[in-house]
Amino acid sequence: MARGCLQGVKYLMFAFNLLFWLGGCGILGVGIWLAATQGNFATLSASFPSLSAANLLIVTGTFVMAIGFVGCIGAIKENKCLLLTFFVMLLLVFLLEATIAILFFAYTDQIDRYAQRDLKKGLHLYGTPGNVGLTNAWSIIQTDFRCCGVSNYTDWFEVYNASRVPDSCCLEFSESCGLHAPGTWWKAPCYETVKMWLQENLLAVGVFGLCTALVQILGLTFAMTMYCQVVKADTYCA
């Protein structure tokens, strides 16, 4: 009876971790593709230049693959050490995510102020050698969200030391249109515009977060259940 139950949990555990590993492969693949084709795309921070979309995806994908691999081998071999390692790794990730979420909501105002200061500092790297990713990211954000600057378009005046903005701020794009009058530029601040967009899509973000938490809880449950079954089976055989 104990052996049959163990086999059922084993197959569930293996299937779960195989999907987990494949998901990690997909995330890693997208990260490598972004790094190869877009450079450091979405690097907006001057303080953390390595904090790009590509690097985040590569690190996340590699870590997810590693956790999935440990879980798969642990399930196939019915190895208590690997199962416990998988459980601890996944539990640490879950606790880290929960801590980050709590701190984010607890210190929202402070994070807002720091983020705006850091983004304004990053504007000074716009168009400079070696900062293609940051330049592309700002151009795409300002074009797609129809905004200009972090707080407003005057943020760019300090960058250029003149009353001008990047061409991506223009209502109608044309070469050197950023040199024209302010009436031809977007007026909305990019920070608040993107923040409002995220708030409007808060439900989707919440659903994604809950699904991620549910998957992790299922993984923890499968791992601990199989670990207990392996211990029972070993005790029964002994």
C-alpha positions as semicolon CSV with decimal commas, in nm:
position;residue;x (nm);y (nm);z (nm)
1;M;0,000;0,000;0,000
2;A;0,276;0,243;0,098
3;R;0,473;0,148;-0,216
4;G;0,174;0,210;-0,445
5;C;0,109;0,548;-0,289
6;L;0,478;0,632;-0,328
7;Q;0,468;0,548;-0,701
8;G;0,168;0,775;-0,754
9;V;0,333;1,068;-0,578
10;K;0,657;0,992;-0,764
11;Y;0,495;1,031;-1,108
12;L;0,314;1,349;-1,002
13;M;0,637;1,491;-0,862
14;F;0,831;1,403;-1,177
15;A;0,566;1,552;-1,411
16;F;0,549;1,872;-1,203
17;N;0,925;1,920;-1,201
18;L;0,958;1,836;-1,570
19;L;0,715;2,121;-1,647
20;F;0,906;2,338;-1,399
21;W;1,234;2,261;-1,578
22;L;1,084;2,322;-1,922
23;G;0,949;2,655;-1,800
24;G;1,299;2,746;-1,683
25;C;1,438;2,651;-2,026
26;G;1,183;2,881;-2,191
27;I;1,266;3,176;-1,962
28;L;1,640;3,123;-2,013
29;G;1,592;3,103;-2,390
30;V;1,400;3,434;-2,400
31;G;1,670;3,595;-2,183
32;I;1,951;3,478;-2,412
33;W;1,757;3,592;-2,720
34;L;1,703;3,938;-2,565
35;A;2,071;3,963;-2,470
36;A;2,182;3,862;-2,821
37;T;1,940;4,078;-3,020
38;Q;1,856;4,374;-2,799
39;G;2,170;4,422;-2,589
40;N;2,094;4,540;-2,234
41;F;1,736;4,621;-2,321
42;A;1,528;4,781;-2,045
43;T;1,832;4,889;-1,844
44;L;1,694;5,212;-1,699
45;S;1,880;5,223;-1,369
46;A;2,207;5,415;-1,337
47;S;2,285;5,254;-0,999
48;F;2,224;4,898;-1,121
49;P;2,334;4,883;-1,488
50;S;2,329;4,501;-1,486
51;L;1,962;4,501;-1,385
52;S;1,832;4,447;-1,739
53;A;1,536;4,242;-1,860
54;A;1,775;3,999;-2,034
55;N;1,992;3,944;-1,725
56;L;1,691;3,900;-1,497
57;L;1,539;3,641;-1,730
58;I;1,871;3,454;-1,764
59;V;1,924;3,437;-1,386
60;T;1,559;3,342;-1,320
61;G;1,555;3,079;-1,596
62;T;1,883;2,922;-1,475
63;F;1,759;2,906;-1,115
64;V;1,421;2,758;-1,214
65;M;1,597;2,497;-1,431
66;A;1,828;2,404;-1,143
67;I;1,537;2,363;-0,899
68;G;1,338;2,160;-1,155
69;F;1,638;1,938;-1,229
70;V;1,698;1,863;-0,860
71;G;1,327;1,781;-0,819
72;C;1,320;1,551;-1,124
73;I;1,627;1,353;-1,017
74;G;1,501;1,337;-0,661
75;A;1,166;1,197;-0,780
76;I;1,319;0,941;-1,019
77;K;1,579;0,816;-0,771
78;E;1,346;0,850;-0,470
79;N;1,639;1,020;-0,303
80;K;1,555;1,176;0,034
81;C;1,850;1,417;0,026
82;L;1,757;1,557;-0,317
83;L;1,388;1,580;-0,228
84;L;1,472;1,771;0,088
85;T;1,712;1,996;-0,106
86;F;1,437;2,071;-0,359
87;F;1,193;2,150;-0,076
88;V;1,438;2,385;0,100
89;M;1,534;2,566;-0,225
90;L;1,171;2,618;-0,325
91;L;1,076;2,726;0,028
92;L;1,356;2,985;0,031
93;V;1,237;3,125;-0,304
94;F;0,879;3,140;-0,177
95;L;0,983;3,318;0,145
96;L;1,206;3,560;-0,049
97;E;0,920;3,652;-0,284
98;A;0,681;3,699;0,010
99;T;0,937;3,919;0,191
100;I;0,997;4,135;-0,119
101;A;0,620;4,178;-0,170
102;I;0,566;4,279;0,197
103;L;0,859;4,526;0,191
104;F;0,739;4,672;-0,139
105;F;0,392;4,750;-0,002
106;A;0,532;4,869;0,332
107;Y;0,782;5,113;0,178
108;T;0,601;5,219;-0,141
109;D;0,660;5,592;-0,091
110;Q;1,032;5,552;-0,022
111;I;1,070;5,320;-0,322
112;D;0,886;5,574;-0,541
113;R;1,121;5,855;-0,440
114;Y;1,435;5,645;-0,484
115;A;1,321;5,508;-0,820
116;Q;1,251;5,856;-0,957
117;R;1,589;5,987;-0,840
118;D;1,769;5,690;-0,993
119;L;1,580;5,714;-1,322
120;K;1,663;6,086;-1,350
121;K;2,027;6,003;-1,291
122;G;2,002;5,743;-1,569
123;L;1,875;6,005;-1,815
124;H;2,229;6,148;-1,827
125;L;2,349;5,821;-1,983
126;Y;2,099;5,852;-2,270
127;G;2,270;5,841;-2,608
128;T;2,618;5,791;-2,460
129;P;2,858;5,518;-2,585
130;G;2,800;5,179;-2,424
131;N;2,444;5,260;-2,318
132;V;2,249;5,143;-2,622
133;G;2,013;4,939;-2,403
134;L;1,918;5,234;-2,185
135;T;1,877;5,459;-2,490
136;N;1,653;5,206;-2,666
137;A;1,448;5,146;-2,352
138;W;1,375;5,517;-2,299
139;S;1,292;5,566;-2,667
140;I;1,044;5,276;-2,664
141;I;0,881;5,381;-2,335
142;Q;0,835;5,744;-2,442
143;T;0,699;5,643;-2,782
144;D;0,464;5,368;-2,661
145;F;0,336;5,543;-2,348
146;R;0,326;5,890;-2,509
147;C;0,519;6,050;-2,227
148;C;0,839;6,249;-2,180
149;G;1,094;6,244;-1,899
150;V;1,059;6,095;-1,552
151;S;0,858;6,373;-1,381
152;N;0,803;6,590;-1,692
153;Y;0,977;6,688;-2,014
154;T;1,197;6,946;-1,836
155;D;1,400;6,655;-1,692
156;W;1,573;6,642;-2,031
157;F;1,677;7,009;-2,013
158;E;1,936;6,920;-1,745
159;V;2,068;6,637;-1,963
160;Y;2,117;6,850;-2,274
161;N;2,179;7,180;-2,092
162;A;1,930;7,326;-2,338
163;S;1,554;7,341;-2,402
164;R;1,540;7,019;-2,600
165;V;1,423;6,658;-2,560
166;P;1,486;6,328;-2,744
167;D;1,294;6,285;-3,070
168;S;1,094;6,002;-2,905
169;C;0,913;6,273;-2,701
170;C;0,758;6,429;-3,011
171;L;0,384;6,412;-3,084
172;E;0,477;6,350;-3,447
173;F;0,818;6,196;-3,495
174;S;1,064;6,359;-3,731
175;E;1,439;6,414;-3,740
176;S;1,548;6,667;-3,473
177;C;1,188;6,734;-3,370
178;G;1,311;6,745;-3,009
179;L;1,456;7,088;-3,085
180;H;1,114;7,234;-3,163
181;A;0,874;7,416;-2,926
182;P;0,733;7,234;-2,616
183;G;0,390;7,236;-2,782
184;T;0,512;6,956;-3,012
185;W;0,617;6,723;-2,725
186;W;0,432;6,479;-2,501
187;K;0,359;6,637;-2,162
188;A;0,274;6,331;-1,951
189;P;0,543;6,214;-1,702
190;C;0,666;5,863;-1,786
191;Y;0,697;5,747;-1,424
192;E;0,335;5,823;-1,337
193;T;0,208;5,703;-1,677
194;V;0,376;5,362;-1,643
195;K;0,265;5,342;-1,277
196;M;-0,098;5,409;-1,379
197;W;-0,071;5,143;-1,652
198;L;0,049;4,890;-1,393
199;Q;-0,236;4,985;-1,158
200;E;-0,488;4,940;-1,440
201;N;-0,345;4,592;-1,499
202;L;-0,319;4,512;-1,130
203;L;-0,568;4,226;-1,163
204;A;-0,351;4,051;-1,423
205;V;-0,041;4,106;-1,207
206;G;-0,228;3,972;-0,901
207;V;-0,352;3,663;-1,087
208;F;0,002;3,594;-1,211
209;G;0,137;3,631;-0,857
210;L;-0,128;3,399;-0,711
211;C;-0,068;3,137;-0,983
212;T;0,307;3,152;-0,915
213;A;0,249;3,111;-0,541
214;L;0,006;2,821;-0,603
215;V;0,257;2,639;-0,825
216;Q;0,526;2,679;-0,559
217;I;0,294;2,557;-0,281
218;L;0,204;2,253;-0,495
219;G;0,575;2,184;-0,546
220;L;0,640;2,209;-0,172
221;T;0,344;1,978;-0,101
222;F;0,453;1,716;-0,358
223;A;0,813;1,725;-0,233
224;M;0,726;1,684;0,136
225;T;0,461;1,420;0,061
226;M;0,706;1,213;-0,143
227;Y;0,979;1,259;0,117
228;C;0,746;1,125;0,387
229;Q;0,641;0,834;0,161
230;V;1,006;0,742;0,093
231;V;1,077;0,746;0,469
232;K;0,769;0,525;0,530
233;A;0,870;0,285;0,251
234;D;1,223;0,257;0,390
235;T;1,088;0,193;0,738
236;Y;0,842;-0,067;0,603
237;C;1,115;-0,247;0,405
238;A;1,345;-0,243;0,706
